[in-house]
Coordinates of C-alpha atoms in Angstrom, one line a residue:
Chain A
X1 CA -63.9 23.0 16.1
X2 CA -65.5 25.8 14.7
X3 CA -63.0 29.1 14.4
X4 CA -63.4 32.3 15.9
X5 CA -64.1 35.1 13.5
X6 CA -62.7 38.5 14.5
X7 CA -65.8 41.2 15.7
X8 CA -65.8 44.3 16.2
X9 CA -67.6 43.6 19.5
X10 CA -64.4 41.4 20.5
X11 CA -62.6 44.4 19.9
X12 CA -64.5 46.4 22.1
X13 CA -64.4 43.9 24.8
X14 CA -60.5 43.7 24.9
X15 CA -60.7 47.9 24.2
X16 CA -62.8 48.2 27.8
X17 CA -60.5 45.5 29.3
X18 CA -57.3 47.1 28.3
X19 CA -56.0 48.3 31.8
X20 CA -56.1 44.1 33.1
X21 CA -53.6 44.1 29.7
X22 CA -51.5 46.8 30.8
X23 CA -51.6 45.3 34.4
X24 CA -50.1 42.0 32.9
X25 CA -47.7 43.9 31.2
X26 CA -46.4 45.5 33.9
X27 CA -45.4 42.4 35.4
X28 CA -44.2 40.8 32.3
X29 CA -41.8 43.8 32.3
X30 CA -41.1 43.2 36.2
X31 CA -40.6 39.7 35.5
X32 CA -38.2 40.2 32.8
X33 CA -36.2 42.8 34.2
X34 CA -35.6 41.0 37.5
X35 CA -34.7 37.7 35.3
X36 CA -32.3 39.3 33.2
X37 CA -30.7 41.1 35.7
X38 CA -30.2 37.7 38.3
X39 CA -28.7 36.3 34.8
X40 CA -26.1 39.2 34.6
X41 CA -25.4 38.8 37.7
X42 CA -24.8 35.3 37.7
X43 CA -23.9 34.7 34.0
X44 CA -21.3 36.7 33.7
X45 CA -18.9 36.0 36.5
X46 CA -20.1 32.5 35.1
X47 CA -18.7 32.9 31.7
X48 CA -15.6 34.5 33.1
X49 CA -15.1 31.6 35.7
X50 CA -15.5 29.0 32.5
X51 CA -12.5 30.9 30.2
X52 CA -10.3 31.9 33.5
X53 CA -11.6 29.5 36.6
X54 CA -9.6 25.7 37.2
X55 CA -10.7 22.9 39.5
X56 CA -14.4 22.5 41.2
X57 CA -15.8 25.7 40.7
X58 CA -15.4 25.8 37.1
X59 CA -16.6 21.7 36.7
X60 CA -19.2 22.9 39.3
X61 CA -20.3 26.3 36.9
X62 CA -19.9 24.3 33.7
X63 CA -22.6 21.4 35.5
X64 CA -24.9 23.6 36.7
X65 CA -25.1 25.3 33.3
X66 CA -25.6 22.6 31.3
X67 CA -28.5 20.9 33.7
X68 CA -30.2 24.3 33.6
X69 CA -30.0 24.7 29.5
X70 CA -31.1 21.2 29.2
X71 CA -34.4 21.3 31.2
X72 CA -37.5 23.1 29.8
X73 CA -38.4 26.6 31.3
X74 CA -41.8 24.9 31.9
X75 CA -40.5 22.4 34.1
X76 CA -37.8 24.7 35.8
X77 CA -40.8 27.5 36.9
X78 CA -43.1 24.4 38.2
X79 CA -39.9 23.1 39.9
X80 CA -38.7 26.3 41.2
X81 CA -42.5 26.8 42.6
X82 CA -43.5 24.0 43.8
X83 CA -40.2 22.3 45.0
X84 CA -37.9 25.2 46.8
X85 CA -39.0 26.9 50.6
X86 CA -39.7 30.3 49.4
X87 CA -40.3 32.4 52.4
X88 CA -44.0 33.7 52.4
X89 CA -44.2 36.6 51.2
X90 CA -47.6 37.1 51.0
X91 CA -49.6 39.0 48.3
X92 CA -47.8 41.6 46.4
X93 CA -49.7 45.0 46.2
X94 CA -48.3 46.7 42.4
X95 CA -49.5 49.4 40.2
X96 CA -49.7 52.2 43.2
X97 CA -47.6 54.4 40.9
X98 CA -49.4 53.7 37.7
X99 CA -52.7 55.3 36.0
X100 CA -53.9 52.0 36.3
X101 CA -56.2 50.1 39.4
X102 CA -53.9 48.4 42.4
X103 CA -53.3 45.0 41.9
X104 CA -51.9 42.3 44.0
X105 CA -49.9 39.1 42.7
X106 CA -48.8 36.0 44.4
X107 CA -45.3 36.8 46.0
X108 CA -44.2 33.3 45.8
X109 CA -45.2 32.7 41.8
X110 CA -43.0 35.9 41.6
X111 CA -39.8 34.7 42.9
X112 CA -40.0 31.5 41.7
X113 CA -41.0 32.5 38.1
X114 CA -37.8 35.3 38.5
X115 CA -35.4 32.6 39.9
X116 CA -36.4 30.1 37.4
X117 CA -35.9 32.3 34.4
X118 CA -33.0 34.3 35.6
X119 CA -31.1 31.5 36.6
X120 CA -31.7 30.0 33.6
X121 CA -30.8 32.9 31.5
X122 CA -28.1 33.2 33.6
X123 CA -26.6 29.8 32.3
X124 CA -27.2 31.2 28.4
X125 CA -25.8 34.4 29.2
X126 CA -22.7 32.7 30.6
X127 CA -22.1 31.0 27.0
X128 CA -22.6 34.2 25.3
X129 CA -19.9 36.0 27.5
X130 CA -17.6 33.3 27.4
X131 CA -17.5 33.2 23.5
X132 CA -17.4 37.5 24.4
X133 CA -14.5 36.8 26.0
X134 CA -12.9 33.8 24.4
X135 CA -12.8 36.3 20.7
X136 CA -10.2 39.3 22.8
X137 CA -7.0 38.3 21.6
X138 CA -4.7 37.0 24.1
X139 CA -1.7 39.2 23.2
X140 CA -4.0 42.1 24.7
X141 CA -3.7 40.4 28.3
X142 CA -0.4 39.3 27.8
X143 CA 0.6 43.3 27.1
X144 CA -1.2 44.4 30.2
X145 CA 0.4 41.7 32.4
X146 CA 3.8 42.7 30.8
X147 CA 3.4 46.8 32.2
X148 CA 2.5 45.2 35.4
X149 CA -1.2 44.5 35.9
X150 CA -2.2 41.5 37.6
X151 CA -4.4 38.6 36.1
X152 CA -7.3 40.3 37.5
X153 CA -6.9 44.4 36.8
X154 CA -6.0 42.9 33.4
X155 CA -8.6 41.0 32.7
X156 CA -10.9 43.8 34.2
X157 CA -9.5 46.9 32.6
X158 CA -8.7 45.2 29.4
X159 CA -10.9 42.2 28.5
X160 CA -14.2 42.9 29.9
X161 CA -14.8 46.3 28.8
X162 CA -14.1 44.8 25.1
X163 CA -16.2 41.7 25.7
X164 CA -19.6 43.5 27.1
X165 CA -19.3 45.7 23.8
X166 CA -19.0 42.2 21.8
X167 CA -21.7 40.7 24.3
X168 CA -24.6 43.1 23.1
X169 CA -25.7 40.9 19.6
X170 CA -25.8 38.0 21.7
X171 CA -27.8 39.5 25.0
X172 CA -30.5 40.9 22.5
X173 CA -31.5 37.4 21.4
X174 CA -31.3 36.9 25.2
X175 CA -33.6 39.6 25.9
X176 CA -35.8 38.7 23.1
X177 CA -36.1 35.5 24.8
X178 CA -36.6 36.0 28.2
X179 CA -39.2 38.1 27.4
X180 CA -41.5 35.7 25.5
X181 CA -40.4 33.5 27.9
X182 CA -41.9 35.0 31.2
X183 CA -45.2 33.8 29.4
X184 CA -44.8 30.3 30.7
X185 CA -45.0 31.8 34.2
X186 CA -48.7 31.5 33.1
X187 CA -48.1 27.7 34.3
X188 CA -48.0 28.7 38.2
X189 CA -50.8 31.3 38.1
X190 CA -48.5 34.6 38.1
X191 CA -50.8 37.9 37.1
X192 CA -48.4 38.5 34.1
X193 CA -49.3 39.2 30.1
X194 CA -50.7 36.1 29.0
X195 CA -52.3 35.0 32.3
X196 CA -54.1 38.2 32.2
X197 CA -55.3 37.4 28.7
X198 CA -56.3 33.9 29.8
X199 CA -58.4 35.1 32.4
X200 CA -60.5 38.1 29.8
X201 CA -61.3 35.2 27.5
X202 CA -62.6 32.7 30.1
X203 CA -64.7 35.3 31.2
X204 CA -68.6 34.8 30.4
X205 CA -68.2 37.9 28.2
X206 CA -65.1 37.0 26.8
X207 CA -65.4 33.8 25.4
X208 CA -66.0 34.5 21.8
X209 CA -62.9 37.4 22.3
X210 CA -60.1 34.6 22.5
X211 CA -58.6 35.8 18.8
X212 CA -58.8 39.1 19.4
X213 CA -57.4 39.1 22.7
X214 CA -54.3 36.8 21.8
X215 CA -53.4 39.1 19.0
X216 CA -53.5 41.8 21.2
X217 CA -50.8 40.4 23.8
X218 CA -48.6 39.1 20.5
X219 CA -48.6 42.9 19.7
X220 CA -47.5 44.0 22.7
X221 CA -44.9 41.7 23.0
X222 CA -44.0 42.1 19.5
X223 CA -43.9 45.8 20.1
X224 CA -41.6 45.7 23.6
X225 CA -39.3 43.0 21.7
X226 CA -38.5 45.7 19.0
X227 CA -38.2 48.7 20.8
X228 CA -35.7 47.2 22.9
X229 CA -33.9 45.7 20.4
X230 CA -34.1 49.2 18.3
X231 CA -32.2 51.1 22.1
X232 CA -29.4 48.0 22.1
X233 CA -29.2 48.6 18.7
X234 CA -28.3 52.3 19.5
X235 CA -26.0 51.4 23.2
X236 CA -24.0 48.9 20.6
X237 CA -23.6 52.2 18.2
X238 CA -22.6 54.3 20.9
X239 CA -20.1 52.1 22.6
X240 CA -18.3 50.9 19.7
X241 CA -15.0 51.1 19.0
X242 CA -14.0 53.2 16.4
X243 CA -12.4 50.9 13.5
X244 CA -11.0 53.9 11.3
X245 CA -13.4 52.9 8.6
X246 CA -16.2 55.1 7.7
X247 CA -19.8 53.5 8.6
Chain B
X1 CA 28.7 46.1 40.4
X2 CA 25.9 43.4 39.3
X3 CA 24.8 43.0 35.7
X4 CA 22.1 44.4 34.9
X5 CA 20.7 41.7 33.2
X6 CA 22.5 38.0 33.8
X7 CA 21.2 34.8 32.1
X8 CA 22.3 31.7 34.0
X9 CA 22.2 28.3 32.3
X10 CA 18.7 28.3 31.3
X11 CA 16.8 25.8 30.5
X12 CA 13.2 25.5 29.3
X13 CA 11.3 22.6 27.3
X14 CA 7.7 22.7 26.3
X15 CA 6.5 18.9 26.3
X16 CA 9.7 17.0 24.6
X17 CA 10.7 20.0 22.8
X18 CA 14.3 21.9 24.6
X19 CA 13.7 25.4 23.4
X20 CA 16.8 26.7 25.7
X21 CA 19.4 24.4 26.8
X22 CA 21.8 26.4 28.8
X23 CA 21.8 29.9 27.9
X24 CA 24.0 32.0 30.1
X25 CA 24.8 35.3 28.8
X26 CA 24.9 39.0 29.9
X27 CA 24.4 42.9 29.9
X28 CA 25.1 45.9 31.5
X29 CA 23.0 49.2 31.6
X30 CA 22.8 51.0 28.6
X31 CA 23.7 48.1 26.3
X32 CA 21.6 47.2 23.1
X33 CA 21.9 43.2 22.4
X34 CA 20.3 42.1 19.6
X35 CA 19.6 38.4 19.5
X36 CA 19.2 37.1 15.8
X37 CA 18.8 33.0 14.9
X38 CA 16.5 30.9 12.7
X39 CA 12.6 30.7 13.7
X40 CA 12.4 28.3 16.2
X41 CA 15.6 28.9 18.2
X42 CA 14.5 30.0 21.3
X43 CA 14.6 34.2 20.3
X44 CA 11.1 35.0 21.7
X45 CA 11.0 32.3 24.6
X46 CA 14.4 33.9 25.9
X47 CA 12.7 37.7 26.1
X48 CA 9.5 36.0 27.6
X49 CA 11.6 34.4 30.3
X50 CA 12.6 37.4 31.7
X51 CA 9.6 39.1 32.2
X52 CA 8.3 35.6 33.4
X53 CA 5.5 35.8 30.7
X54 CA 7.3 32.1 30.0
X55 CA 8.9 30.6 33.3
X56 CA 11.8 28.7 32.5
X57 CA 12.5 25.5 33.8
X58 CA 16.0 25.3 34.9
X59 CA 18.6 27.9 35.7
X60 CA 18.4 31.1 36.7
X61 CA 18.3 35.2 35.6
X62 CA 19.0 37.6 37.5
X63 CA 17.8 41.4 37.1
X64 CA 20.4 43.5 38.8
X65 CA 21.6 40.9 40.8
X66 CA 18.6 39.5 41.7
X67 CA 16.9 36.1 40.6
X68 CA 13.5 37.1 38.9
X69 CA 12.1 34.0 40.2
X70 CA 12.5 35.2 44.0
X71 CA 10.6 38.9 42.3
X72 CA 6.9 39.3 42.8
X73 CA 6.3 38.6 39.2
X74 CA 4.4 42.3 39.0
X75 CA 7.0 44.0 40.8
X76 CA 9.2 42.6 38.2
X77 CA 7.4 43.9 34.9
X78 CA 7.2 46.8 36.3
X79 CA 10.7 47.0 35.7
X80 CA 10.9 45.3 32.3
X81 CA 8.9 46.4 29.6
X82 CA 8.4 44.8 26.6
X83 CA 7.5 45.4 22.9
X84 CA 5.4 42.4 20.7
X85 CA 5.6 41.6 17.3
X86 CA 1.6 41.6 17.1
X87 CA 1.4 45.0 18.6
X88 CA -0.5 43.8 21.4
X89 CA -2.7 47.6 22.1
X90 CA -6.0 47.3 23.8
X91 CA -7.8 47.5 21.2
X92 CA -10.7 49.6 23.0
X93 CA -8.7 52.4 24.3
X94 CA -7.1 55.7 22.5
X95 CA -3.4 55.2 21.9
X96 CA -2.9 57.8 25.1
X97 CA -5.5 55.2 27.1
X98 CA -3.3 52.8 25.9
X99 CA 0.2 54.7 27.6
X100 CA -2.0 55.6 30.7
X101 CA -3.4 51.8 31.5
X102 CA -0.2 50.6 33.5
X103 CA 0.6 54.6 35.1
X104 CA -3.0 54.4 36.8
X105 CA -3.1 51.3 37.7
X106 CA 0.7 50.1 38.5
X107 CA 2.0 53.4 39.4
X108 CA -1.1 54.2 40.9
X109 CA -0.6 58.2 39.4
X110 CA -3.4 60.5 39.7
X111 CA -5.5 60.6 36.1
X112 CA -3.9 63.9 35.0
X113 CA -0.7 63.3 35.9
X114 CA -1.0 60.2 33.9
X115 CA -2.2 62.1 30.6
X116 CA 0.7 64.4 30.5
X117 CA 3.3 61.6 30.9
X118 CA 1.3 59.9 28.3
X119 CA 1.4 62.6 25.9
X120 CA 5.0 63.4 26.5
X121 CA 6.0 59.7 25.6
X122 CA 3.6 59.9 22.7
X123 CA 5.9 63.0 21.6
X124 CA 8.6 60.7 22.2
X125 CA 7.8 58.4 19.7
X126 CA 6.5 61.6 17.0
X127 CA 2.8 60.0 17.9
X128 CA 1.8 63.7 19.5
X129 CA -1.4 63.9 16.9
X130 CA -2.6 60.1 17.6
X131 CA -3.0 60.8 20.6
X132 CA -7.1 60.5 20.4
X133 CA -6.9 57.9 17.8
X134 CA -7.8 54.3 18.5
X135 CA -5.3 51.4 17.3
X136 CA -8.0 50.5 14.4
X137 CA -7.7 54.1 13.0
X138 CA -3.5 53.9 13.3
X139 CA -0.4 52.4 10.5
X140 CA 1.3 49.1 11.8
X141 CA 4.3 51.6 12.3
X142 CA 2.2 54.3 13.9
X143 CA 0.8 51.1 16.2
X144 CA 3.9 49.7 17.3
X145 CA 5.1 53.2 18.2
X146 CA 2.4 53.4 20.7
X147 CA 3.1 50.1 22.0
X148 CA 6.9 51.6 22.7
X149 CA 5.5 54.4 23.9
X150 CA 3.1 52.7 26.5
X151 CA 6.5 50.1 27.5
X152 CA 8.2 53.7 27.8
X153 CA 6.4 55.3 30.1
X154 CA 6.3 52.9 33.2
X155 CA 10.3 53.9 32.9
X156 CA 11.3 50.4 33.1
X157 CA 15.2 49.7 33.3
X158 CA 15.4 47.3 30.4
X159 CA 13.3 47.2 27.7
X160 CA 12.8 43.6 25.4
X161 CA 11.4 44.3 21.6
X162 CA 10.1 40.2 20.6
X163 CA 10.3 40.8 17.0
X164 CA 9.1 44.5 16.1
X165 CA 8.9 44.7 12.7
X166 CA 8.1 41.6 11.4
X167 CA 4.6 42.2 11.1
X168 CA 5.3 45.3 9.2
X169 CA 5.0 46.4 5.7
X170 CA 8.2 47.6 4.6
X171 CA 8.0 50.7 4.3
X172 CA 6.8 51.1 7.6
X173 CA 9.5 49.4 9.3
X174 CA 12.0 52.3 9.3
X175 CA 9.5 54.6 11.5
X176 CA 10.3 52.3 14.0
X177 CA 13.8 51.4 13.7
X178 CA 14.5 55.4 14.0
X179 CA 12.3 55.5 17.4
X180 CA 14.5 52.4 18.6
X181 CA 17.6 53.9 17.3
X182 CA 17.1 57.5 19.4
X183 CA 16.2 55.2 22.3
X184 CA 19.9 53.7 22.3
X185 CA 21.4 57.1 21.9
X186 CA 19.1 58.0 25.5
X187 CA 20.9 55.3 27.0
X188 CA 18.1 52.9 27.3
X189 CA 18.9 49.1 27.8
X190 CA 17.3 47.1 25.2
X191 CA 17.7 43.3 24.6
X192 CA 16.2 42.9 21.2
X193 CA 15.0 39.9 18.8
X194 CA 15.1 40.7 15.4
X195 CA 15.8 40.2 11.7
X196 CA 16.7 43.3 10.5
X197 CA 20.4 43.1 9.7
X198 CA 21.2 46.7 9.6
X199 CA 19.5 47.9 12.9
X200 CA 21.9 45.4 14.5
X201 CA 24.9 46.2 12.7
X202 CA 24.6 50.1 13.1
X203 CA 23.2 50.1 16.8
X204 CA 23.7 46.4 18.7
X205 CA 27.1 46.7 21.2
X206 CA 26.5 42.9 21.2
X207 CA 24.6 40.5 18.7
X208 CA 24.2 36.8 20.3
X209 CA 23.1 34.2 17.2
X210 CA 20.8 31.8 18.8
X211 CA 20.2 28.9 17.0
X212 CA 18.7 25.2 18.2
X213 CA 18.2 26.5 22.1
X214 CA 22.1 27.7 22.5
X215 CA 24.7 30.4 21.8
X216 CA 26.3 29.2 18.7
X217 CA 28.2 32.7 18.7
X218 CA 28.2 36.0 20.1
X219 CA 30.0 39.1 19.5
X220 CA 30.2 42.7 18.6
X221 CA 28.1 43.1 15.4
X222 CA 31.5 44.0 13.1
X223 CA 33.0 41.0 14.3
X224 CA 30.5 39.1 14.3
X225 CA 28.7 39.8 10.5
X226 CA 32.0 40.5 8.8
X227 CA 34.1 37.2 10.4
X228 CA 31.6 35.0 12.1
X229 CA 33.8 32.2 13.5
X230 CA 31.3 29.2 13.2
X231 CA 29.8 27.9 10.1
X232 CA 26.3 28.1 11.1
X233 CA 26.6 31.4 11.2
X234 CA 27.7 32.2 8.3
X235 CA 25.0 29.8 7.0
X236 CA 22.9 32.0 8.5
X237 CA 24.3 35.3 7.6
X238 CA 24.5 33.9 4.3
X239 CA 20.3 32.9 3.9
X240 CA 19.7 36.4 4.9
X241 CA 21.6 37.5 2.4
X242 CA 23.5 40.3 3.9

């Protein structure tokens, strides 16, 4: 196969196109959001049930976490589409509130993509939180059941507010990863970042623009991935506890 | 009048191991007992039965004449505070967050309320400046002051101190000893585990020698440092060097 020099006509072609981009980008960013947040949601009562739960629902947690970390995000999107009774929602109308054309995406590709990932980050994040939680020393509980708290308020008032701060290294790999990771959405036909890029380059116009093009979406992600790392950097900063040690 | 504090004949094993076998002793309000004994004689599994943070197996203690089994086991700390060895401060809180913790959400006591009483046990304990500092940026001594301070302030009728010094540098360890010493003078109830020799001789009303899960002696401290009636004790006494 012959390889694809980079043209300044390419250039132009993804310059005049760059709004379809930015359209993919903005559901790359919906997409991520929405999956990392179902993944708080679920992942940390999830790590919290797997230090402190007994019985079913921790054997139950601890299953459904290792079934979703050992199955390929691929698969779990295609499954998730394909195999679960999403209600239909229809077309999405997006980008009403943007500078950029009105766009609709496939409702269905949406929820499946968002349950796929977030449950899936869901079961990482769990892990993350329960070595979070696993590192506060024990005596700290113990002290704040001995003045009176109970199990809960204690583990509330004194262990979580220490773990989240401990939590942040991990939850920016996660980020990092759920991020690139809403590119395999591609594989049911949702309008994100790369699927947008996929469908400039198998354009007539486009064909010759395939480098160019996938450069451009590594950039952006490259560029979303770092300054979001760069803010958690800073909340991780700004929440920690002073150690009496100058930084 | 009940005891304030009554041990019972208690028991407690964990696996094969007997830890207590049949400890029965008692104290009144306003008494200081110091329990002394050999690592791995029971001392810190008899102050974390009564507080419940170990439940005992057999027997029974009763806290003013009631069995702290039959307690609601929060109700119950409430009224027992207790002291660590490790310190035990939430690491993520200011040494008044620390003190406030238990007031808002035990005593359920209004936020500012809960800040002065804070501050006024910080006083207590000569912490009055630390107030803002976090336990990272505080002494071991300065540490385990708070942690008196924060068992101080839910006014608990008896307080236990599991080791309080031990994981002190030396020259810390008398900070401490002076907060615990005014404390006995207010009248406080302590039942305290602990190696140093002196505190028990100049402030204990009763020192128990624990040794292998039982009462091998108990007495007044005179009596029992200047003519300890058993041999193990004064095999004890003696390894301490006293």
């Amino acid at each position: 196969m012959d390889i694809l020099p980079l043209q300044a006509g390419d250039w132009a072609f993804v310059g005049t196109n760059w709004w379809i981009l930015m359209q993919g980008l903005y559901v790359t960013v919906l997409l991520t959001v929405g999956s990392l947040l179902l993944g708080f949601l679920a992942g940390f009562p999830g790590g919290a049930i797997e230090v402190y739960g007994r019985g079913p629902l921790r054997s139950v947690v601890r299953g459904v976490g290792v079934l979703l970390r050992g199955t390929p995000i691929v698969v779990l999107i295609v499954l998730f589409f394909f195999g679960v009774p999403w209600p239909d929602i229809g077309a999405v109308p997006l980008g009403g509130l943007l500078p950029l054309p009105a766009f609709e995406i496939n409702g269905q590709a949406l929820l499946a993509s968002t349950a796929a990932l977030g449950l899936r980050s869901a079961a990482y994040q769990s892990q993350v939180f329960r070595g979070a939680i696993r590192s506060i020393d024990e005596g700290q509980l113990e002290a704040a059941r001995s003045v009176g708290l109970s199990k809960l308020e204690a583990v509330r008032h004194v262990v979580v507010p220490q773990a989240l701060r401990r939590s942040i290294p991990g939850f920016q790999n996660e980020f990092t990863i759920v991020l690139k990771d809403t590119s395999i959405a591609f594989a049911v036909g949702l309008a994100e970042l790369l699927t947008r890029g996929f469908e400039l380059f198998t354009q007539p116009a486009g064909q010759t623009a395939v480098v160019e093009i996938i450069l451009t979406v590594s950039a952006i992600y490259f560029v979303l991935t770092f300054l979001t790392n760069r803010t958690l950097d800073r909340v991780e900063n700004r929440f920690a506890i002073p150690t009496g040690e100058s930084s | 009048m009940a005891r304030l504090l009554a041990f019972d004949d208690v028991h407690q094993a964990f696996g094969d191991e007997d830890v207590l076998r049949g400890i029965s002793v008692g104290m009144d309000r306003t008494d200081v007992e110091v329990v002394i004994g050999p690592s791995g004689s029971g001392k810190s599994t008899l102050l974390r039965c009564v507080n419940r943070l170990t439940e005992f197996d057999a027997g029974d203690i009763r806290l003013d004449g009631e069995s702290v089994t039959a307690m609601d086991v929060d109700a119950l700390r409430r009224r027992v505070g207790m002291v660590f060895q490790g310190f035990n401060l939430f690491a993520h809180r200011t040494a008044r967050g620390n003190v406030t913790l238990g007031l808002t959400e035990v005593r359920d006591i209004p936020r500012g309320e809960a800040r002065r009483i804070a501050d006024e046990n910080l006083a207590r304990v000569g912490l009055s400046a630390q107030a803002d500092s976090y336990p990272a940026e505080l002494s071991g001594g300065q540490k385990q002051r708070v942690g008196i301070a924060r068992a101080l302030a839910m006014e608990p009728e008896l307080l236990l101190f599991d080791e309080p010094t031990s994981a002190l540098d030396p020259e810390l360890i008398g900070e401490v000893l002076e907060v615990m010493r005014g404390l006995a003078e207010e009248g406080m109830t302590m039942l305290v585990v602990s190696h140093e020799m002196g505190f028990a001789r100049s402030v204990a009303d009763t020192v128990t020698f624990l040794d292998d899960g039982v009462v091998a002696e108990r007495g007044p401290p005179e009596q029992l440092f200047e003519h300890p009636e058993r041999d193990r004790t004064r095999e004890f006494l003696g390894e301490l060097d006293t």
